[in-house]
XYZ file of C-alpha atoms in Angstrom:
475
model
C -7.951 1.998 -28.770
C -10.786 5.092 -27.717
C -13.744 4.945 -26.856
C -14.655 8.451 -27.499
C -13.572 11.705 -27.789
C -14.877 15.277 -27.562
C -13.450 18.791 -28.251
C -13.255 21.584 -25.603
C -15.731 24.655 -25.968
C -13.043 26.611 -27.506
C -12.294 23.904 -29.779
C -8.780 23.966 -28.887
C -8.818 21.013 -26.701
C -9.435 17.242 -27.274
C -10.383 14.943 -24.375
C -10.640 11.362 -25.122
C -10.926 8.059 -23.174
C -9.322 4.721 -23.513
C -10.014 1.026 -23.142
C -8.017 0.875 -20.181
C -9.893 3.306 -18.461
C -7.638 6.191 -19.433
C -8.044 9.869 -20.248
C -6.386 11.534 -22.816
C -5.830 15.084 -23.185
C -4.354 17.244 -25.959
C -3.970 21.117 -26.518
C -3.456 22.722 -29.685
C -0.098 24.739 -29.926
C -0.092 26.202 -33.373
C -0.471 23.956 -36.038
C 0.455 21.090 -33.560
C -1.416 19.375 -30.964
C 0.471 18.808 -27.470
C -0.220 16.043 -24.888
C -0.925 17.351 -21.563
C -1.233 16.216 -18.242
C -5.124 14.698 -17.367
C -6.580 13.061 -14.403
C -6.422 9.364 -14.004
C -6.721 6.275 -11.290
C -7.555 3.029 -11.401
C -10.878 1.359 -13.135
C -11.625 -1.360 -10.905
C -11.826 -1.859 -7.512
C -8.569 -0.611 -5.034
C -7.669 -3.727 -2.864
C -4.984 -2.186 -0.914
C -2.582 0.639 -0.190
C 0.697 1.541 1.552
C 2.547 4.986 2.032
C 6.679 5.173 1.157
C 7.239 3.495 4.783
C 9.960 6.039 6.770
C 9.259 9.500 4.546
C 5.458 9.199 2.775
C 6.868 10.599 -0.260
C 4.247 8.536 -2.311
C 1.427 6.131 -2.027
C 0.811 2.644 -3.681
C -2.364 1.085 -4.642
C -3.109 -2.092 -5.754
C -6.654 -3.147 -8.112
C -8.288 -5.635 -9.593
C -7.529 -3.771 -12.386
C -4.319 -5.595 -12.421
C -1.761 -2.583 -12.064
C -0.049 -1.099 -9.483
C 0.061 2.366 -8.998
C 2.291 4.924 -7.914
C 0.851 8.175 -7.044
C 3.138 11.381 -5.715
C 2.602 14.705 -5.628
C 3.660 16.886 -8.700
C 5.437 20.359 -7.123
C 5.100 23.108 -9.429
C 8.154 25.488 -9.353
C 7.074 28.004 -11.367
C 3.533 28.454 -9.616
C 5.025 29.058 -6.518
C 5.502 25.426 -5.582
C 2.280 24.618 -5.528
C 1.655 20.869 -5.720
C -1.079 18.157 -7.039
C -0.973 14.548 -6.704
C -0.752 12.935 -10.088
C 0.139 9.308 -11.335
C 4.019 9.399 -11.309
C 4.290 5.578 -12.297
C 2.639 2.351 -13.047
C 5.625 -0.214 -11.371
C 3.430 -3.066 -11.954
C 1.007 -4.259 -15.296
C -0.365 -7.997 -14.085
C -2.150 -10.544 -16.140
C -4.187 -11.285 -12.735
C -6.037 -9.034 -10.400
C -4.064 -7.054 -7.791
C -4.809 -8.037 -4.514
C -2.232 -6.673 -1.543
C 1.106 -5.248 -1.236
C 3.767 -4.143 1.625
C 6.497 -1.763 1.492
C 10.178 -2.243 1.907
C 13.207 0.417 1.777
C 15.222 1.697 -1.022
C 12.176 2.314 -3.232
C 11.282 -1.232 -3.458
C 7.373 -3.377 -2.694
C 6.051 -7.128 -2.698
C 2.442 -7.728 -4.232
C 0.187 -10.432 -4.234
C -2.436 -11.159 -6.714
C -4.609 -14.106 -7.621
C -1.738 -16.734 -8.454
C 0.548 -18.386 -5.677
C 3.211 -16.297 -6.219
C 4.195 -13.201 -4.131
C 6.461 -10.886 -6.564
C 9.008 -8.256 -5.322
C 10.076 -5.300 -7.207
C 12.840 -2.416 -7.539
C 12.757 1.319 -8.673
C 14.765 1.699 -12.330
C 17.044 5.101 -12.289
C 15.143 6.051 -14.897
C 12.041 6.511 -12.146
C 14.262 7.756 -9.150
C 15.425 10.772 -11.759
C 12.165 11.544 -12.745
C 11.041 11.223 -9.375
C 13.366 13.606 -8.121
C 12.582 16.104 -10.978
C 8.811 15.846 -10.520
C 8.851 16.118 -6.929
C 11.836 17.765 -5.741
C 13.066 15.037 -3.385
C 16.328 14.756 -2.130
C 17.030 11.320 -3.257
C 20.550 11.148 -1.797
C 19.507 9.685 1.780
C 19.612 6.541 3.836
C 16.662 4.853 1.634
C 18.249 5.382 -2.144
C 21.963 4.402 -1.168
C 22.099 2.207 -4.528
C 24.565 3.035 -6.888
C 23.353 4.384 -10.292
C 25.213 1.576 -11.952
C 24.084 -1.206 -10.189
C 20.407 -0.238 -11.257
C 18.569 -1.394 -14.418
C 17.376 1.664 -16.069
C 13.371 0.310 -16.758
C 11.623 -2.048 -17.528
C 9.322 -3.987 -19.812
C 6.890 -6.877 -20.112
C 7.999 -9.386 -22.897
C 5.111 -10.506 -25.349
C 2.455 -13.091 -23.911
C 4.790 -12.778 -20.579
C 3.707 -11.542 -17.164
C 6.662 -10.445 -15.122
C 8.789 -7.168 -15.513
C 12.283 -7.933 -17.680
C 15.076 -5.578 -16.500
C 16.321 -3.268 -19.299
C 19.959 -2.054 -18.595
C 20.973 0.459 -21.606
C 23.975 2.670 -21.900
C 23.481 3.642 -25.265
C 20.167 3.691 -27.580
C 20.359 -0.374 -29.297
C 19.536 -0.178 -33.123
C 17.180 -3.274 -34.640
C 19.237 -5.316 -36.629
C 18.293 -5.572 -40.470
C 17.351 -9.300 -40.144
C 16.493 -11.333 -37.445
C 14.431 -14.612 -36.528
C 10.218 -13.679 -36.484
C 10.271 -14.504 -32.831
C 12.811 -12.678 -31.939
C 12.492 -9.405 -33.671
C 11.098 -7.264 -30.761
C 13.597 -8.022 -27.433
C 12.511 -6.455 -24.072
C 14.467 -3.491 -24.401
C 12.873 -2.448 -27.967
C 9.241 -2.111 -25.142
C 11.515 0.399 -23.020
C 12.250 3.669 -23.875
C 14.191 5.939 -21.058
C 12.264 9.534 -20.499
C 12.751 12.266 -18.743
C 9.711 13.930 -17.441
C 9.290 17.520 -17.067
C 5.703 17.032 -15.889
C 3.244 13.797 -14.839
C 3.420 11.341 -17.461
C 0.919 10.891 -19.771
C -1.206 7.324 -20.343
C 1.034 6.175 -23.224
C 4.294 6.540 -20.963
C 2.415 5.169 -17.721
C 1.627 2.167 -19.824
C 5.168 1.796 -21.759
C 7.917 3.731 -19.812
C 7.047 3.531 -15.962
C 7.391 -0.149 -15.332
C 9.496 -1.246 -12.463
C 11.547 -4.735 -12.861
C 10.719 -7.093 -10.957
C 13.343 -9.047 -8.952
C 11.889 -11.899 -7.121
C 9.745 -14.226 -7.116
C 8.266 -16.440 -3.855
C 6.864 -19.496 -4.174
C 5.608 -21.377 -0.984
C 1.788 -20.949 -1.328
C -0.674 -23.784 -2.195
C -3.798 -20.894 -3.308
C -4.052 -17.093 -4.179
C -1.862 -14.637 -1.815
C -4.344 -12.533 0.172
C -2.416 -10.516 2.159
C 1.266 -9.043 3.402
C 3.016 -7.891 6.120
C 7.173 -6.021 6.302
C 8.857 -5.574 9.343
C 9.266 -1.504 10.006
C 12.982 -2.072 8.786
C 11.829 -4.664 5.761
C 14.426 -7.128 6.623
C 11.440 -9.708 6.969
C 8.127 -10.116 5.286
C 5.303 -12.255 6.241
C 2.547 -13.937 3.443
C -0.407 -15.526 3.534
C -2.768 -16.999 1.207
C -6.349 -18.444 0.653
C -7.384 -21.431 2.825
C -10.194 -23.732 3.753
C -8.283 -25.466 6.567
C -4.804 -24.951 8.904
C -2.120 -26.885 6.317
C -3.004 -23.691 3.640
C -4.164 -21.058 6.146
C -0.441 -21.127 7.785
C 1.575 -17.901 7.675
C 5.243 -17.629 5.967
C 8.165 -15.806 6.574
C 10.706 -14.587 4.396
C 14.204 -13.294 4.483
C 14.265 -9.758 2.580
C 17.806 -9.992 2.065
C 18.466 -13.146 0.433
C 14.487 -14.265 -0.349
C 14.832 -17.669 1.962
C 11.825 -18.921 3.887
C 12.318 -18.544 7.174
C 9.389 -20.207 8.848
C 6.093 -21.508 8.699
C 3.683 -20.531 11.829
C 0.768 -22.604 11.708
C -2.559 -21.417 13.993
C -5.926 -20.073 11.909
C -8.370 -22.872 10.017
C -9.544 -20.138 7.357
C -7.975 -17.470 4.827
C -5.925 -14.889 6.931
C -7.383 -11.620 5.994
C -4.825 -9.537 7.345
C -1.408 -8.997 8.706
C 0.673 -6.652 10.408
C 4.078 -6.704 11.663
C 3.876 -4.449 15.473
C 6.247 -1.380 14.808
C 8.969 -2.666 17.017
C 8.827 -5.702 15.225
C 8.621 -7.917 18.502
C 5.415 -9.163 17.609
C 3.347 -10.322 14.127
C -0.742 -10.223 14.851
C -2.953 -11.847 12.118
C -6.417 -12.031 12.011
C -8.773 -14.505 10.036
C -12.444 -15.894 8.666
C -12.040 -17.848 11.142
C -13.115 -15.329 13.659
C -9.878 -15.253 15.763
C -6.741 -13.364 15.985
C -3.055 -14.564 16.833
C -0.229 -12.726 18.028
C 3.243 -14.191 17.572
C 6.284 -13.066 19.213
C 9.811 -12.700 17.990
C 12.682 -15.118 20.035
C 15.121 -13.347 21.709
C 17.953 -15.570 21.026
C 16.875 -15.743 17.206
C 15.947 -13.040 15.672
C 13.760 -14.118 12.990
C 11.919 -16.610 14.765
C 8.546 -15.702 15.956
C 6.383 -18.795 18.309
C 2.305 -18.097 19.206
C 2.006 -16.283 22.419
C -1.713 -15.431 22.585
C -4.832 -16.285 20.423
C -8.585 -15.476 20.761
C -10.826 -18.787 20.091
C -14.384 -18.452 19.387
C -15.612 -18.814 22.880
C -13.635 -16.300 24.793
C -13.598 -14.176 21.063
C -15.180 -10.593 21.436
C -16.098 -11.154 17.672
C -18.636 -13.380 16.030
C -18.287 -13.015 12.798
C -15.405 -12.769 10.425
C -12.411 -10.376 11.361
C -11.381 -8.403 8.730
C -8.834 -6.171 9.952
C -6.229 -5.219 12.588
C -3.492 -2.435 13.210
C -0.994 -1.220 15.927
C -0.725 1.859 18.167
C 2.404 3.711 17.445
C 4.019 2.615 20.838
C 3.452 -1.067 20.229
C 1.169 -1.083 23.600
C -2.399 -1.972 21.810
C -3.736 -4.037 19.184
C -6.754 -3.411 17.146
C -9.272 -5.479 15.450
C -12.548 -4.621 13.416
C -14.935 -7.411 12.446
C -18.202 -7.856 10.480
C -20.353 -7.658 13.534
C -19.518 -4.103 13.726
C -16.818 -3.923 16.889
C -13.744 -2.620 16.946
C -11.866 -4.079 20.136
C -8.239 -2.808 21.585
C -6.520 -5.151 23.139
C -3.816 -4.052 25.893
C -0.934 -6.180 27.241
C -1.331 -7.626 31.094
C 1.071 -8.839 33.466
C -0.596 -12.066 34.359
C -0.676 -14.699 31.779
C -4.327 -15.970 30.426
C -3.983 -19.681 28.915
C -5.504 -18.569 25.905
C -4.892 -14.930 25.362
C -1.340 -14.846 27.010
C -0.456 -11.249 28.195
C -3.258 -9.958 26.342
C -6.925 -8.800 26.987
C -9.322 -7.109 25.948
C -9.975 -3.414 26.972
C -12.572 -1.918 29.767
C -15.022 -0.771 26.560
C -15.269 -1.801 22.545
C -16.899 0.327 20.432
C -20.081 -1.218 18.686
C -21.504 0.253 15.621
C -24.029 -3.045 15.083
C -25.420 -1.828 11.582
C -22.026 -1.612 10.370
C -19.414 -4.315 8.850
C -15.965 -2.780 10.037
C -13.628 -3.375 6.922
C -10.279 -1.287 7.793
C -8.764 0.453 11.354
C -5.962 2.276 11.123
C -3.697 4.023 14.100
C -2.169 7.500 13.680
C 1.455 8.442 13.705
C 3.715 8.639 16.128
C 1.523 11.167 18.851
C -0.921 11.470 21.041
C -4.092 13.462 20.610
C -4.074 15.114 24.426
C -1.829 14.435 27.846
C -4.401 11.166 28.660
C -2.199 9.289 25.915
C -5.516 9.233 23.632
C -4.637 7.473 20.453
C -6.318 8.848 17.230
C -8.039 5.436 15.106
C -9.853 5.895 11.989
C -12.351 3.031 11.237
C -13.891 2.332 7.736
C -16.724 0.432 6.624
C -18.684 -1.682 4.398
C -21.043 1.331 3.909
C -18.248 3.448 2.748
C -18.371 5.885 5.915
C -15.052 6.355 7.605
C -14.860 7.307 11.530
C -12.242 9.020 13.460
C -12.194 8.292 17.369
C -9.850 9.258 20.181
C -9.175 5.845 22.474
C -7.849 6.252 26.277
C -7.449 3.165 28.020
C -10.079 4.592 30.391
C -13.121 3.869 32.046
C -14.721 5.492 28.298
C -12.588 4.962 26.112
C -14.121 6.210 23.121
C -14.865 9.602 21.776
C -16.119 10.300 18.562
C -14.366 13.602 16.658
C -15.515 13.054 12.776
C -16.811 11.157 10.206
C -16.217 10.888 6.650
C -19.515 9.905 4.619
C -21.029 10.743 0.926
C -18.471 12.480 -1.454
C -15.946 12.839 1.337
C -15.954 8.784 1.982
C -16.470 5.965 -0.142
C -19.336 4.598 -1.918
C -18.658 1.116 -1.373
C -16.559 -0.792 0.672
C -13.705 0.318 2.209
C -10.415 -1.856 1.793
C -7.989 0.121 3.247
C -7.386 2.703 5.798
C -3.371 4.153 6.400
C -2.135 7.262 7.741
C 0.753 8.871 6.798
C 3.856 7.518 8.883
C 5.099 11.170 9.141
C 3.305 14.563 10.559
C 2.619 16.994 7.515
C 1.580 17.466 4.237
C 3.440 15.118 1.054
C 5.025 17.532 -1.505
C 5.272 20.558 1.150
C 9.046 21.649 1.910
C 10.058 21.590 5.776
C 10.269 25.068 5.818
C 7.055 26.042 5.093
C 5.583 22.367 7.376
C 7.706 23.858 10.422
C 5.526 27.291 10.303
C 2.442 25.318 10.395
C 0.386 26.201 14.463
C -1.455 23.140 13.697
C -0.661 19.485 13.426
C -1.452 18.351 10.197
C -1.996 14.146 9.771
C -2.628 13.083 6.175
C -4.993 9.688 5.851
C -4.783 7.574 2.558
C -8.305 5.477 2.200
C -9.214 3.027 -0.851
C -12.259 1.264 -1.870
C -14.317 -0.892 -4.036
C -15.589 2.192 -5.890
C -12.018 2.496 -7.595
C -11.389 5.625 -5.679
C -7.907 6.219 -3.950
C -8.439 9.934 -1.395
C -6.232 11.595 0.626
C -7.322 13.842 3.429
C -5.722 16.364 5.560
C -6.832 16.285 9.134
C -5.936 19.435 11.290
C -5.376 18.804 14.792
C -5.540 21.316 17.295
């Protein structure tokens, strides 16, 4: 139902809001009055976020709302392609709250919320038409290779149920005259295929954007926490809440046929995040437990990954819990932010350390000691000047977000921007990821090849249940 409503000042318009945290917007055309598109997000807090992995053609979030969200942006044709990022689809409606998620190809994601199971999902063609329509994508590439037949067209939630049915439909299904109380409504009757001319509105988001979910991993003794893909998806790593090693122990799965691979067993506490190096020759994980792991993939198998290195919490830069971690581009560093304010890179050595393996820490960590580091993030594939200087964008508990150039110099560190106020977060921020591709989303290659400046787009989310975007110009 609404909450409230209010008329424009022309008294042509009608805004009104909805229990879900929903705007609603209608213009009147003649005697009618037309749904148009509004501004929406989530309500709750944003626990995570990952771009389209090869292109960056969207963004999804995850909240403690309990929906995921799919947000794109809208190219306008007729206003001389000019584009705004809108809600394109809501792939996921949960009975529990949202807590991570990880990409894979061919339009296609794995969430975790708080239950034991890790759920995997698949694009309907109803979406990848729309999709294409809304934001002029070329859909026939390597990542959407499906066949059109092979693909349910939506999807819907059955009553009292929580996971996404598959609706397949051909040709509109009429109700039959008389049928059994419990079954009168099937899954299909939820579904109806649309085809978008602009961002859908709430109703549709809520009904008609669903994506069908096709998996579902069991393995995990306590809530999933977080998720990790391989750059090519073919494995995906899970972990969940844990008070000691038996619970805190990382699984693998097989993409392709959903098999657990492997159990790798190291941290005594909840792994608070994972990431997969972009070679894929090594998984790092970090933990409450104030230590880090880095495990590296056999070379006779290809899916097996053993420990190689570890931080303990004697010869541990950190001394309090590390919350995040991330990869340069080149697979050469590791980074790690805890809630004693550093941010340490950690650089591959040829000697071996009994501990660390061919790891160690850097000649300088950056220390920000009135600060809880929450999310680090690398850029995209180049370097901000000939010295190799990675660009790294740090968030915080405060909200703030930092951009630094690291050099694996005698000082490392230089500070280019920061991010605070309206420009930031006002709480907590969960997650930091740039764009895996130079440019701006939505913008054709034509007019992104005439650009004299590098532009990097960076994707934040926080506990204030904003999602931003924000273009950073290199020069």
């Amino acid at each position: 139902g609404f909450f409230g409503a209010c008329f424009g000042p022309s008294g042509s318009a009608i805004l009104a809001h909805s229990y879900l945290g929903g705007f609603h917007l209608w213009y009147r055309d003649e005697d009618d009055w037309r749904p148009a598109v509004v501004v929406g997000g989530h309500f709750d807090a944003v626990t995570d976020l990952a771009w389209e992995r090869t292109h960056g053609r969207y963004l999804l979030t995850v909240s403690t709302d309990q929906t995921t969200r799919l947000h794109a942006p809208w190219v306008q044709t007729d206003c001389g392609k000019e584009y705004s990022w809108h809600e394109i689809a809501r792939p996921q409606i949960h009975g529990y709250h949202l807590v991570c998620l990880a990409m894979l190809p061919n339009f296609r994601f794995v969430s975790g919320a708080d239950e034991k199971v890790v759920r995997a999902f698949t694009a309907p063609q109803n979406f990848l038409e729309n999709f294409k329509r809304l934001c002029l994508k070329n859909m026939k590439d390597e990542e959407s290779d499906d066949k059109p037949v092979s693909l349910p067209t939506g999807a819907a939630v059955p009553v009292l149920g929580l996971s996404n049915k598959a609706v397949f439909r051909n040709e509109p299904v009429s109700q039959p005259e008389e049928r059994h109380v419990k079954d009168q409504y099937d899954e299909s009757s939820y579904f109806t295929p649309q085809q978008f001319e602009e961002p859908p509105t709430e109703d549709n988001l809520l009904q008609n954007t669903l994506w069908p979910e096709t998996m579902k991993l069991y393995g995990h003794g306590y809530e999933i926490f977080s998720l990790a893909t391989t750059s090519d998806g073919k494995l995906l790593a899970s972990a969940c809440k844990a008070t000691n090693e038996e619970h805190a122990a990382i699984l693998l799965w097989d993409t392709t046929t959903w098999q657990k691979l492997d159990r790798l067993v190291y941290h005594k506490l909840t792994v608070t995040q994972l990431q997969f190096s972009p070679n894929d020759q090594y998984l790092l994980s970090v933990s409450r437990d104030r230590c880090w792991s880095v495990f590296e993939r056999s070379e006779s198998e290809m899916n097996k990954y053993s420990l190689v290195a570890r931080s303990n919490k004697s010869i541990g830069v950190h001394k309090r819990i590390i919350w995040c971690c991330a990869w340069t581009h080149d697979s050469a560093h590791f980074v790690t932010g805890s809630r004693d304010g550093k941010v340490v890179v950690w650089d591959k050595i040829e000697y071996f350390h009994p501990t660390l393996g061919h790891f160690a820490g850097c000649s300088e960590y950056l220390d920000l000691p009135k600060e809880s580091i929450t999310s680090v993030a690398c850029g995209a594939d180049f370097y901000l000047s000939t010295d190799d200087e990675y660009l790294m964008a740090v968030g915080s508990e405060a909200g703030d977000i930092r951009l630094y150039g690291w050099t694996n110099l005698q000082r490392p560190w230089r500070f280019l921007f920061q991010l605070s106020g309206n420009s930031a977060h006002h709480l907590t921020v969960k997650r930091l990821a740039f764009r895996p591709v130079l440019g701006i989303a939505g913008q054709d290659e034509d007019s992104a090849s005439n650009q004299t400046e590098l532009i990097l787009q960076l994707a934040s989310c926080g506990l204030d249940h904003t999602v931003k975007i924000c273009d950073l110009y290199i020069k």
